[in-house]
């Protein structure tokens, strides 16, 4: 029986402004412990499919589902018959008759996730695809809201590849009035043009600003410096000399000194000595591990929303 209340989260742009804010607020409520003991998903069966490695996202959604009372089925990269040639459409038809929500990290195309989501009985949550990492952005918004008491008007400097984390962050921050996201991406490794266009479309509507440059000169005043791993999970760089191109974009103490008062965020996992020095990641301005914990709080909010329980 189709359940019209179930909702898919493949992209941040699947959420309207109110839904986005509601998930962030609910994540804050979970973080504050105000909802402890509630079991809104005790009738749900949730599938967790990870074809790629994960520490935070897989644990956040698995622990979150269990804490909310759901029962869990987990699939690793070699478990489904897709490995022996079954189509994604057939897989979706079967899983949607048995699961309420599927949390999936395919690291493949958005089209594959949309194919998995074609049956309204089962909601699909993108736990990271090649193009976008929407649940990371929701956890990041929760982190900003908890730290600053607001998201509107915050200024974020993103340093590093315009990868799936950067894409979701741009689409998410663009929804908040007065927010400024300054992307400083290595030449040839910028944000995908369609994502930049979509983020700027939202920004034009809300009064946010999304800027991108390929150098680190003339840094604006910012509240947060954000970076991600140079080797995005499940991807390979197209050029052999990529490390030389990325080297000037390391976040070190000198760069942080150019951003007085700024906090440091990182979606993790990190490679100390590559995209960030140990001094910064483990230093007093870093909230990277608080950000990681917020993935758990935010995952519970996402699951409730996807299952149509909020
Ligand atoms: N940030 C993030 O998605 O971490 P995992 O790859 O460990 O899930």
PDB file of C-alpha atoms and ligand atoms in Angstrom:
ATOM      1  CA  UNK A   1       0.000   0.000   0.000  1.00  0.00           C
ATOM      2  CA  UNK A   2       1.577   3.307  -1.106  1.00  0.00           C
ATOM      3  CA  UNK A   3       2.255   5.754   1.682  1.00  0.00           C
ATOM      4  CA  UNK A   4       2.024   9.305   0.351  1.00  0.00           C
ATOM      5  CA  UNK A   5       3.643  10.709   3.487  1.00  0.00           C
ATOM      6  CA  UNK A   6       7.046   9.120   2.769  1.00  0.00           C
ATOM      7  CA  UNK A   7       9.608  11.503   1.310  1.00  0.00           C
ATOM      8  CA  UNK A   8      12.898  11.056  -0.533  1.00  0.00           C
ATOM      9  CA  UNK A   9      16.043  13.026   0.200  1.00  0.00           C
ATOM     10  CA  UNK A  10      18.326  12.680  -2.799  1.00  0.00           C
ATOM     11  CA  UNK A  11      19.332  16.337  -2.972  1.00  0.00           C
ATOM     12  CA  UNK A  12      19.098  19.307  -0.616  1.00  0.00           C
ATOM     13  CA  UNK A  13      16.859  20.765  -3.318  1.00  0.00           C
ATOM     14  CA  UNK A  14      14.279  18.046  -2.537  1.00  0.00           C
ATOM     15  CA  UNK A  15      13.528  20.039   0.641  1.00  0.00           C
ATOM     16  CA  UNK A  16      11.569  23.261   0.622  1.00  0.00           C
ATOM     17  CA  UNK A  17      12.749  26.050   2.920  1.00  0.00           C
ATOM     18  CA  UNK A  18      10.385  25.092   5.735  1.00  0.00           C
ATOM     19  CA  UNK A  19      11.307  21.387   5.616  1.00  0.00           C
ATOM     20  CA  UNK A  20      15.010  22.269   5.689  1.00  0.00           C
ATOM     21  CA  UNK A  21      14.567  24.455   8.763  1.00  0.00           C
ATOM     22  CA  UNK A  22      12.323  21.890  10.452  1.00  0.00           C
ATOM     23  CA  UNK A  23      14.944  19.129  10.079  1.00  0.00           C
ATOM     24  CA  UNK A  24      17.651  21.413  11.496  1.00  0.00           C
ATOM     25  CA  UNK A  25      15.448  22.436  14.446  1.00  0.00           C
ATOM     26  CA  UNK A  26      14.548  18.810  15.119  1.00  0.00           C
ATOM     27  CA  UNK A  27      18.242  17.851  14.997  1.00  0.00           C
ATOM     28  CA  UNK A  28      18.900  20.520  17.631  1.00  0.00           C
ATOM     29  CA  UNK A  29      16.111  19.068  19.772  1.00  0.00           C
ATOM     30  CA  UNK A  30      17.621  15.593  19.537  1.00  0.00           C
ATOM     31  CA  UNK A  31      21.049  17.004  20.369  1.00  0.00           C
ATOM     32  CA  UNK A  32      19.636  18.712  23.461  1.00  0.00           C
ATOM     33  CA  UNK A  33      18.155  15.388  24.654  1.00  0.00           C
ATOM     34  CA  UNK A  34      14.614  16.791  24.668  1.00  0.00           C
ATOM     35  CA  UNK A  35      13.274  13.803  22.685  1.00  0.00           C
ATOM     36  CA  UNK A  36      15.077  11.024  24.559  1.00  0.00           C
ATOM     37  CA  UNK A  37      12.963   7.896  24.926  1.00  0.00           C
ATOM     38  CA  UNK A  38      10.558   8.699  22.090  1.00  0.00           C
ATOM     39  CA  UNK A  39      10.087   5.865  19.570  1.00  0.00           C
ATOM     40  CA  UNK A  40       8.484   7.439  16.494  1.00  0.00           C
ATOM     41  CA  UNK A  41       9.805   4.716  14.155  1.00  0.00           C
ATOM     42  CA  UNK A  42       8.828   1.605  16.121  1.00  0.00           C
ATOM     43  CA  UNK A  43       6.687   0.380  13.200  1.00  0.00           C
ATOM     44  CA  UNK A  44       9.373   0.988  10.573  1.00  0.00           C
ATOM     45  CA  UNK A  45      11.884  -1.352   8.955  1.00  0.00           C
ATOM     46  CA  UNK A  46      14.878   0.560   7.635  1.00  0.00           C
ATOM     47  CA  UNK A  47      17.431  -0.707   5.134  1.00  0.00           C
ATOM     48  CA  UNK A  48      20.977   0.629   5.264  1.00  0.00           C
ATOM     49  CA  UNK A  49      22.916   0.013   2.029  1.00  0.00           C
ATOM     50  CA  UNK A  50      26.552   1.106   1.882  1.00  0.00           C
ATOM     51  CA  UNK A  51      28.518   0.189  -1.227  1.00  0.00           C
ATOM     52  CA  UNK A  52      31.362   2.461  -0.073  1.00  0.00           C
ATOM     53  CA  UNK A  53      33.219   2.809   3.197  1.00  0.00           C
ATOM     54  CA  UNK A  54      31.724   4.946   5.974  1.00  0.00           C
ATOM     55  CA  UNK A  55      32.283   5.504   9.658  1.00  0.00           C
ATOM     56  CA  UNK A  56      30.061   8.461  10.547  1.00  0.00           C
ATOM     57  CA  UNK A  57      27.098   8.355   8.167  1.00  0.00           C
ATOM     58  CA  UNK A  58      26.472   4.619   8.409  1.00  0.00           C
ATOM     59  CA  UNK A  59      26.752   4.633  12.192  1.00  0.00           C
ATOM     60  CA  UNK A  60      24.665   7.802  12.574  1.00  0.00           C
ATOM     61  CA  UNK A  61      21.767   6.382  10.552  1.00  0.00           C
ATOM     62  CA  UNK A  62      22.014   2.876  12.015  1.00  0.00           C
ATOM     63  CA  UNK A  63      22.233   4.060  15.624  1.00  0.00           C
ATOM     64  CA  UNK A  64      19.610   6.724  14.936  1.00  0.00           C
ATOM     65  CA  UNK A  65      17.133   4.210  13.484  1.00  0.00           C
ATOM     66  CA  UNK A  66      17.631   1.813  16.399  1.00  0.00           C
ATOM     67  CA  UNK A  67      17.257   4.598  18.986  1.00  0.00           C
ATOM     68  CA  UNK A  68      13.966   5.658  17.362  1.00  0.00           C
ATOM     69  CA  UNK A  69      12.611   2.117  17.664  1.00  0.00           C
ATOM     70  CA  UNK A  70      13.028   0.950  14.050  1.00  0.00           C
ATOM     71  CA  UNK A  71      14.272  -2.458  12.989  1.00  0.00           C
ATOM     72  CA  UNK A  72      17.301  -2.484  10.743  1.00  0.00           C
ATOM     73  CA  UNK A  73      18.567  -4.491   7.772  1.00  0.00           C
ATOM     74  CA  UNK A  74      22.103  -3.675   6.635  1.00  0.00           C
ATOM     75  CA  UNK A  75      23.618  -4.412   3.231  1.00  0.00           C
ATOM     76  CA  UNK A  76      27.313  -4.204   2.434  1.00  0.00           C
ATOM     77  CA  UNK A  77      28.826  -3.733  -1.029  1.00  0.00           C
ATOM     78  CA  UNK A  78      28.574  -7.402  -2.032  1.00  0.00           C
ATOM     79  CA  UNK A  79      25.196  -8.325  -0.584  1.00  0.00           C
ATOM     80  CA  UNK A  80      22.492  -7.528  -3.152  1.00  0.00           C
ATOM     81  CA  UNK A  81      21.811  -9.432  -6.362  1.00  0.00           C
ATOM     82  CA  UNK A  82      22.669  -6.255  -8.275  1.00  0.00           C
ATOM     83  CA  UNK A  83      26.185  -7.702  -8.060  1.00  0.00           C
ATOM     84  CA  UNK A  84      25.038 -10.610 -10.214  1.00  0.00           C
ATOM     85  CA  UNK A  85      23.247  -8.423 -12.752  1.00  0.00           C
ATOM     86  CA  UNK A  86      19.805  -7.666 -11.296  1.00  0.00           C
ATOM     87  CA  UNK A  87      18.687  -4.215 -12.397  1.00  0.00           C
ATOM     88  CA  UNK A  88      18.301  -1.272 -10.055  1.00  0.00           C
ATOM     89  CA  UNK A  89      14.639  -1.032 -11.120  1.00  0.00           C
ATOM     90  CA  UNK A  90      13.948  -4.649 -10.123  1.00  0.00           C
ATOM     91  CA  UNK A  91      15.843  -4.129  -6.881  1.00  0.00           C
ATOM     92  CA  UNK A  92      13.719  -1.064  -6.097  1.00  0.00           C
ATOM     93  CA  UNK A  93      10.475  -2.919  -6.873  1.00  0.00           C
ATOM     94  CA  UNK A  94      11.400  -5.680  -4.423  1.00  0.00           C
ATOM     95  CA  UNK A  95      12.845  -3.581  -1.590  1.00  0.00           C
ATOM     96  CA  UNK A  96       9.963  -1.105  -1.687  1.00  0.00           C
ATOM     97  CA  UNK A  97       7.525  -3.902  -0.829  1.00  0.00           C
ATOM     98  CA  UNK A  98       9.428  -4.705   2.364  1.00  0.00           C
ATOM     99  CA  UNK A  99      11.222  -1.587   3.621  1.00  0.00           C
ATOM    100  CA  UNK A 100       9.886   1.780   4.741  1.00  0.00           C
ATOM    101  CA  UNK A 101      13.118   3.738   4.303  1.00  0.00           C
ATOM    102  CA  UNK A 102      16.351   2.880   2.472  1.00  0.00           C
ATOM    103  CA  UNK A 103      19.462   4.850   3.433  1.00  0.00           C
ATOM    104  CA  UNK A 104      21.891   4.374   0.540  1.00  0.00           C
ATOM    105  CA  UNK A 105      25.486   5.309  -0.171  1.00  0.00           C
ATOM    106  CA  UNK A 106      26.076   4.329  -3.754  1.00  0.00           C
ATOM    107  CA  UNK A 107      28.784   6.913  -4.586  1.00  0.00           C
ATOM    108  CA  UNK A 108      27.253   6.588  -8.069  1.00  0.00           C
ATOM    109  CA  UNK A 109      24.888   8.805  -9.984  1.00  0.00           C
ATOM    110  CA  UNK A 110      21.818  10.602  -8.694  1.00  0.00           C
ATOM    111  CA  UNK A 111      19.861   8.766 -11.419  1.00  0.00           C
ATOM    112  CA  UNK A 112      20.536   5.458  -9.655  1.00  0.00           C
ATOM    113  CA  UNK A 113      19.140   6.839  -6.385  1.00  0.00           C
ATOM    114  CA  UNK A 114      16.105   8.246  -8.212  1.00  0.00           C
ATOM    115  CA  UNK A 115      15.559   4.785  -9.735  1.00  0.00           C
ATOM    116  CA  UNK A 116      15.691   3.224  -6.268  1.00  0.00           C
ATOM    117  CA  UNK A 117      13.185   5.867  -5.116  1.00  0.00           C
ATOM    118  CA  UNK A 118      10.604   5.380  -7.860  1.00  0.00           C
ATOM    119  CA  UNK A 119       8.164   3.486  -5.607  1.00  0.00           C
ATOM    120  CA  UNK A 120       6.451   5.793  -3.084  1.00  0.00           C
ATOM    121  CA  UNK A 121       6.082   2.998  -0.499  1.00  0.00           C
ATOM    122  CA  UNK A 122       9.807   3.288   0.337  1.00  0.00           C
ATOM    123  CA  UNK A 123      11.586   6.564   1.022  1.00  0.00           C
ATOM    124  CA  UNK A 124      15.214   6.808  -0.118  1.00  0.00           C
ATOM    125  CA  UNK A 125      17.827   8.879   1.707  1.00  0.00           C
ATOM    126  CA  UNK A 126      21.057   9.717  -0.126  1.00  0.00           C
ATOM    127  CA  UNK A 127      23.893   8.917   2.265  1.00  0.00           C
ATOM    128  CA  UNK A 128      26.390  10.317  -0.268  1.00  0.00           C
ATOM    129  CA  UNK A 129      26.445  10.152  -4.045  1.00  0.00           C
ATOM    130  CA  UNK A 130      29.066  11.365  -6.493  1.00  0.00           C
ATOM    131  CA  UNK A 131      27.289  14.683  -6.906  1.00  0.00           C
ATOM    132  CA  UNK A 132      26.014  15.507  -3.423  1.00  0.00           C
ATOM    133  CA  UNK A 133      26.168  14.636   0.271  1.00  0.00           C
ATOM    134  CA  UNK A 134      22.899  16.134   1.550  1.00  0.00           C
ATOM    135  CA  UNK A 135      22.839  14.516   4.995  1.00  0.00           C
ATOM    136  CA  UNK A 136      26.305  15.967   5.652  1.00  0.00           C
ATOM    137  CA  UNK A 137      24.989  19.450   4.877  1.00  0.00           C
ATOM    138  CA  UNK A 138      22.036  18.953   7.239  1.00  0.00           C
ATOM    139  CA  UNK A 139      24.409  17.908  10.023  1.00  0.00           C
ATOM    140  CA  UNK A 140      26.585  20.935   9.188  1.00  0.00           C
ATOM    141  CA  UNK A 141      23.597  23.286   9.441  1.00  0.00           C
ATOM    142  CA  UNK A 142      22.725  21.691  12.801  1.00  0.00           C
ATOM    143  CA  UNK A 143      26.306  22.313  13.946  1.00  0.00           C
ATOM    144  CA  UNK A 144      26.172  25.978  12.871  1.00  0.00           C
ATOM    145  CA  UNK A 145      22.761  26.497  14.478  1.00  0.00           C
ATOM    146  CA  UNK A 146      23.941  24.957  17.758  1.00  0.00           C
ATOM    147  CA  UNK A 147      27.193  26.939  17.831  1.00  0.00           C
ATOM    148  CA  UNK A 148      25.968  30.341  16.653  1.00  0.00           C
ATOM    149  CA  UNK A 149      22.262  30.213  17.548  1.00  0.00           C
ATOM    150  CA  UNK A 150      21.438  31.068  13.912  1.00  0.00           C
ATOM    151  CA  UNK A 151      22.442  30.306  10.343  1.00  0.00           C
ATOM    152  CA  UNK A 152      21.268  33.532   8.714  1.00  0.00           C
ATOM    153  CA  UNK A 153      24.123  35.940   8.091  1.00  0.00           C
ATOM    154  CA  UNK A 154      26.945  33.481   8.789  1.00  0.00           C
ATOM    155  CA  UNK A 155      30.068  33.733   6.618  1.00  0.00           C
ATOM    156  CA  UNK A 156      31.765  30.461   5.651  1.00  0.00           C
ATOM    157  CA  UNK A 157      35.094  30.068   3.845  1.00  0.00           C
ATOM    158  CA  UNK A 158      35.253  26.671   2.113  1.00  0.00           C
ATOM    159  CA  UNK A 159      38.789  25.651   1.095  1.00  0.00           C
ATOM    160  CA  UNK A 160      39.349  22.569  -1.091  1.00  0.00           C
ATOM    161  CA  UNK A 161      37.749  20.539  -3.837  1.00  0.00           C
ATOM    162  CA  UNK A 162      34.238  21.427  -4.979  1.00  0.00           C
ATOM    163  CA  UNK A 163      33.141  17.894  -4.147  1.00  0.00           C
ATOM    164  CA  UNK A 164      29.836  16.370  -3.011  1.00  0.00           C
ATOM    165  CA  UNK A 165      30.151  17.868   0.490  1.00  0.00           C
ATOM    166  CA  UNK A 166      30.811  21.339  -0.963  1.00  0.00           C
ATOM    167  CA  UNK A 167      27.876  20.933  -3.341  1.00  0.00           C
ATOM    168  CA  UNK A 168      25.392  20.120  -0.587  1.00  0.00           C
ATOM    169  CA  UNK A 169      26.815  22.869   1.648  1.00  0.00           C
ATOM    170  CA  UNK A 170      26.390  25.450  -1.126  1.00  0.00           C
ATOM    171  CA  UNK A 171      22.803  24.380  -1.843  1.00  0.00           C
ATOM    172  CA  UNK A 172      21.988  24.428   1.889  1.00  0.00           C
ATOM    173  CA  UNK A 173      23.630  27.722   2.917  1.00  0.00           C
ATOM    174  CA  UNK A 174      22.061  29.458  -0.080  1.00  0.00           C
ATOM    175  CA  UNK A 175      18.666  28.994   1.601  1.00  0.00           C
ATOM    176  CA  UNK A 176      19.480  31.377   4.474  1.00  0.00           C
ATOM    177  CA  UNK A 177      19.256  35.151   4.203  1.00  0.00           C
ATOM    178  CA  UNK A 178      22.504  37.068   4.414  1.00  0.00           C
ATOM    179  CA  UNK A 179      24.689  33.955   4.471  1.00  0.00           C
ATOM    180  CA  UNK A 180      27.936  34.185   2.489  1.00  0.00           C
ATOM    181  CA  UNK A 181      29.767  31.085   1.229  1.00  0.00           C
ATOM    182  CA  UNK A 182      33.198  31.859  -0.224  1.00  0.00           C
ATOM    183  CA  UNK A 183      34.531  28.812  -2.038  1.00  0.00           C
ATOM    184  CA  UNK A 184      38.268  28.688  -2.718  1.00  0.00           C
ATOM    185  CA  UNK A 185      38.744  25.615  -4.871  1.00  0.00           C
ATOM    186  CA  UNK A 186      41.906  24.404  -6.671  1.00  0.00           C
ATOM    187  CA  UNK A 187      41.961  25.245 -10.412  1.00  0.00           C
ATOM    188  CA  UNK A 188      40.192  22.473 -12.297  1.00  0.00           C
ATOM    189  CA  UNK A 189      38.505  21.161  -9.124  1.00  0.00           C
ATOM    190  CA  UNK A 190      35.702  23.656  -8.659  1.00  0.00           C
ATOM    191  CA  UNK A 191      32.045  23.165  -7.882  1.00  0.00           C
ATOM    192  CA  UNK A 192      30.043  21.533 -10.708  1.00  0.00           C
ATOM    193  CA  UNK A 193      28.545  24.334 -12.855  1.00  0.00           C
ATOM    194  CA  UNK A 194      24.959  23.074 -12.446  1.00  0.00           C
ATOM    195  CA  UNK A 195      25.307  23.034  -8.648  1.00  0.00           C
ATOM    196  CA  UNK A 196      26.774  26.565  -8.632  1.00  0.00           C
ATOM    197  CA  UNK A 197      23.895  27.725 -10.815  1.00  0.00           C
ATOM    198  CA  UNK A 198      21.275  26.114  -8.557  1.00  0.00           C
ATOM    199  CA  UNK A 199      22.883  27.484  -5.402  1.00  0.00           C
ATOM    200  CA  UNK A 200      23.030  30.984  -6.890  1.00  0.00           C
ATOM    201  CA  UNK A 201      19.386  30.711  -7.912  1.00  0.00           C
ATOM    202  CA  UNK A 202      18.397  30.012  -4.290  1.00  0.00           C
ATOM    203  CA  UNK A 203      20.792  32.701  -3.051  1.00  0.00           C
ATOM    204  CA  UNK A 204      19.205  35.248  -5.363  1.00  0.00           C
ATOM    205  CA  UNK A 205      15.841  34.465  -3.806  1.00  0.00           C
ATOM    206  CA  UNK A 206      16.970  34.540  -0.162  1.00  0.00           C
ATOM    207  CA  UNK A 207      19.644  37.242  -0.229  1.00  0.00           C
ATOM    208  CA  UNK A 208      22.535  34.840   0.413  1.00  0.00           C
ATOM    209  CA  UNK A 209      25.779  35.006  -1.583  1.00  0.00           C
ATOM    210  CA  UNK A 210      27.789  32.144  -3.139  1.00  0.00           C
ATOM    211  CA  UNK A 211      31.223  33.106  -4.497  1.00  0.00           C
ATOM    212  CA  UNK A 212      33.940  30.918  -5.996  1.00  0.00           C
ATOM    213  CA  UNK A 213      37.606  31.659  -6.733  1.00  0.00           C
ATOM    214  CA  UNK A 214      40.616  29.456  -7.392  1.00  0.00           C
ATOM    215  CA  UNK A 215      43.165  31.146  -5.131  1.00  0.00           C
ATOM    216  CA  UNK A 216      43.614  32.160  -1.505  1.00  0.00           C
ATOM    217  CA  UNK A 217      44.296  35.876  -1.916  1.00  0.00           C
ATOM    218  CA  UNK A 218      42.071  38.586  -0.360  1.00  0.00           C
ATOM    219  CA  UNK A 219      40.257  36.331   2.123  1.00  0.00           C
ATOM    220  CA  UNK A 220      37.046  37.919   3.422  1.00  0.00           C
ATOM    221  CA  UNK A 221      36.216  38.081   7.162  1.00  0.00           C
ATOM    222  CA  UNK A 222      34.530  34.776   8.073  1.00  0.00           C
ATOM    223  CA  UNK A 223      32.928  32.949  11.003  1.00  0.00           C
ATOM    224  CA  UNK A 224      33.951  29.453   9.861  1.00  0.00           C
ATOM    225  CA  UNK A 225      36.722  27.877   7.798  1.00  0.00           C
ATOM    226  CA  UNK A 226      35.621  24.531   6.323  1.00  0.00           C
ATOM    227  CA  UNK A 227      37.627  21.920   4.460  1.00  0.00           C
ATOM    228  CA  UNK A 228      37.278  18.309   3.352  1.00  0.00           C
ATOM    229  CA  UNK A 229      39.596  15.461   2.521  1.00  0.00           C
ATOM    230  CA  UNK A 230      41.474  15.836  -0.762  1.00  0.00           C
ATOM    231  CA  UNK A 231      40.613  12.269  -1.733  1.00  0.00           C
ATOM    232  CA  UNK A 232      36.823  12.186  -1.717  1.00  0.00           C
ATOM    233  CA  UNK A 233      35.494   8.696  -0.855  1.00  0.00           C
ATOM    234  CA  UNK A 234      34.926   6.588  -3.955  1.00  0.00           C
ATOM    235  CA  UNK A 235      36.552   8.963  -6.445  1.00  0.00           C
ATOM    236  CA  UNK A 236      39.881   9.217  -8.262  1.00  0.00           C
ATOM    237  CA  UNK A 237      41.499  12.388  -9.579  1.00  0.00           C
ATOM    238  CA  UNK A 238      41.697  12.775 -13.354  1.00  0.00           C
ATOM    239  CA  UNK A 239      45.246  14.222 -13.318  1.00  0.00           C
ATOM    240  CA  UNK A 240      48.460  12.683 -11.943  1.00  0.00           C
ATOM    241  CA  UNK A 241      49.807  16.027 -10.614  1.00  0.00           C
ATOM    242  CA  UNK A 242      46.754  16.826  -8.486  1.00  0.00           C
ATOM    243  CA  UNK A 243      48.726  17.024  -5.221  1.00  0.00           C
ATOM    244  CA  UNK A 244      50.742  19.982  -6.531  1.00  0.00           C
ATOM    245  CA  UNK A 245      47.500  21.737  -7.463  1.00  0.00           C
ATOM    246  CA  UNK A 246      45.960  21.062  -4.031  1.00  0.00           C
ATOM    247  CA  UNK A 247      49.054  21.828  -1.888  1.00  0.00           C
ATOM    248  CA  UNK A 248      48.483  25.617  -1.603  1.00  0.00           C
ATOM    249  CA  UNK A 249      44.949  24.893  -0.317  1.00  0.00           C
ATOM    250  CA  UNK A 250      46.021  23.208   2.918  1.00  0.00           C
ATOM    251  CA  UNK A 251      44.354  24.730   6.004  1.00  0.00           C
ATOM    252  CA  UNK A 252      47.203  25.454   8.413  1.00  0.00           C
ATOM    253  CA  UNK A 253      47.812  27.820  11.312  1.00  0.00           C
ATOM    254  CA  UNK A 254      48.892  30.591   8.940  1.00  0.00           C
ATOM    255  CA  UNK A 255      45.612  30.396   7.027  1.00  0.00           C
ATOM    256  CA  UNK A 256      43.582  30.319  10.256  1.00  0.00           C
ATOM    257  CA  UNK A 257      45.522  33.393  11.483  1.00  0.00           C
ATOM    258  CA  UNK A 258      44.192  35.223   8.417  1.00  0.00           C
ATOM    259  CA  UNK A 259      40.643  34.426   9.639  1.00  0.00           C
ATOM    260  CA  UNK A 260      40.675  35.803  13.210  1.00  0.00           C
ATOM    261  CA  UNK A 261      37.984  34.345  15.487  1.00  0.00           C
ATOM    262  CA  UNK A 262      36.876  31.740  12.937  1.00  0.00           C
ATOM    263  CA  UNK A 263      35.929  28.198  13.950  1.00  0.00           C
ATOM    264  CA  UNK A 264      37.229  25.267  11.918  1.00  0.00           C
ATOM    265  CA  UNK A 265      34.947  22.588  10.446  1.00  0.00           C
ATOM    266  CA  UNK A 266      35.796  19.355   8.598  1.00  0.00           C
ATOM    267  CA  UNK A 267      33.336  16.672   7.502  1.00  0.00           C
ATOM    268  CA  UNK A 268      35.926  13.953   8.306  1.00  0.00           C
ATOM    269  CA  UNK A 269      37.593  11.563   7.752  1.00  0.00           C
ATOM    270  CA  UNK A 270      40.736  13.715   7.771  1.00  0.00           C
ATOM    271  CA  UNK A 271      44.258  13.221   6.558  1.00  0.00           C
ATOM    272  CA  UNK A 272      46.398  15.310   8.917  1.00  0.00           C
ATOM    273  CA  UNK A 273      49.208  16.867   6.911  1.00  0.00           C
ATOM    274  CA  UNK A 274      47.216  16.969   3.665  1.00  0.00           C
ATOM    275  CA  UNK A 275      44.080  19.157   3.609  1.00  0.00           C
ATOM    276  CA  UNK A 276      44.608  20.265   7.235  1.00  0.00           C
ATOM    277  CA  UNK A 277      47.446  20.260   9.717  1.00  0.00           C
ATOM    278  CA  UNK A 278      47.124  18.399  13.025  1.00  0.00           C
ATOM    279  CA  UNK A 279      47.636  21.738  14.785  1.00  0.00           C
ATOM    280  CA  UNK A 280      44.404  23.097  13.287  1.00  0.00           C
ATOM    281  CA  UNK A 281      42.275  19.924  13.356  1.00  0.00           C
ATOM    282  CA  UNK A 282      43.165  19.185  16.975  1.00  0.00           C
ATOM    283  CA  UNK A 283      43.378  22.833  18.003  1.00  0.00           C
ATOM    284  CA  UNK A 284      41.006  25.047  19.996  1.00  0.00           C
ATOM    285  CA  UNK A 285      39.137  26.472  16.995  1.00  0.00           C
ATOM    286  CA  UNK A 286      38.207  23.026  15.661  1.00  0.00           C
ATOM    287  CA  UNK A 287      34.634  21.780  16.079  1.00  0.00           C
ATOM    288  CA  UNK A 288      35.103  18.862  13.656  1.00  0.00           C
ATOM    289  CA  UNK A 289      34.306  16.140  16.184  1.00  0.00           C
ATOM    290  CA  UNK A 290      31.283  18.003  17.533  1.00  0.00           C
ATOM    291  CA  UNK A 291      30.213  18.248  13.868  1.00  0.00           C
ATOM    292  CA  UNK A 292      30.634  14.454  13.533  1.00  0.00           C
ATOM    293  CA  UNK A 293      28.423  13.835  16.578  1.00  0.00           C
ATOM    294  CA  UNK A 294      25.790  16.104  15.087  1.00  0.00           C
ATOM    295  CA  UNK A 295      25.476  13.634  12.225  1.00  0.00           C
ATOM    296  CA  UNK A 296      23.762  11.295  14.678  1.00  0.00           C
ATOM    297  CA  UNK A 297      21.346  13.952  15.948  1.00  0.00           C
ATOM    298  CA  UNK A 298      20.577  15.137  12.435  1.00  0.00           C
ATOM    299  CA  UNK A 299      20.173  11.566  11.096  1.00  0.00           C
ATOM    300  CA  UNK A 300      17.315  10.982  13.530  1.00  0.00           C
ATOM    301  CA  UNK A 301      15.597  14.135  12.280  1.00  0.00           C
ATOM    302  CA  UNK A 302      16.087  13.027   8.658  1.00  0.00           C
ATOM    303  CA  UNK A 303      14.718   9.527   9.322  1.00  0.00           C
ATOM    304  CA  UNK A 304      11.601  10.876  11.022  1.00  0.00           C
ATOM    305  CA  UNK A 305      11.007  13.263   8.130  1.00  0.00           C
ATOM    306  CA  UNK A 306      11.626  10.608   5.428  1.00  0.00           C
ATOM    307  CA  UNK A 307       9.311   8.127   7.152  1.00  0.00           C
ATOM    308  CA  UNK A 308       6.583  10.768   7.288  1.00  0.00           C
ATOM    309  CA  UNK A 309       6.493  10.759  11.064  1.00  0.00           C
ATOM    310  CA  UNK A 310       7.031  14.530  11.352  1.00  0.00           C
TER     311      UNK A 310
HETATM  312  N1  LIG B   1      31.599  12.663   6.561  1.00  0.00           N
HETATM  313  C1  LIG B   1      31.247  11.410   6.212  1.00  0.00           C
HETATM  314  O1  LIG B   1      30.368  11.204   5.370  1.00  0.00           O
HETATM  315  O2  LIG B   1      31.890  10.442   6.906  1.00  0.00           O
HETATM  316  P1  LIG B   1      31.813   8.881   6.566  1.00  0.00           P
HETATM  317  O3  LIG B   1      32.369   8.699   5.174  1.00  0.00           O
HETATM  318  O4  LIG B   1      32.640   8.214   7.619  1.00  0.00           O
HETATM  319  O5  LIG B   1      30.370   8.466   6.623  1.00  0.00           O
END
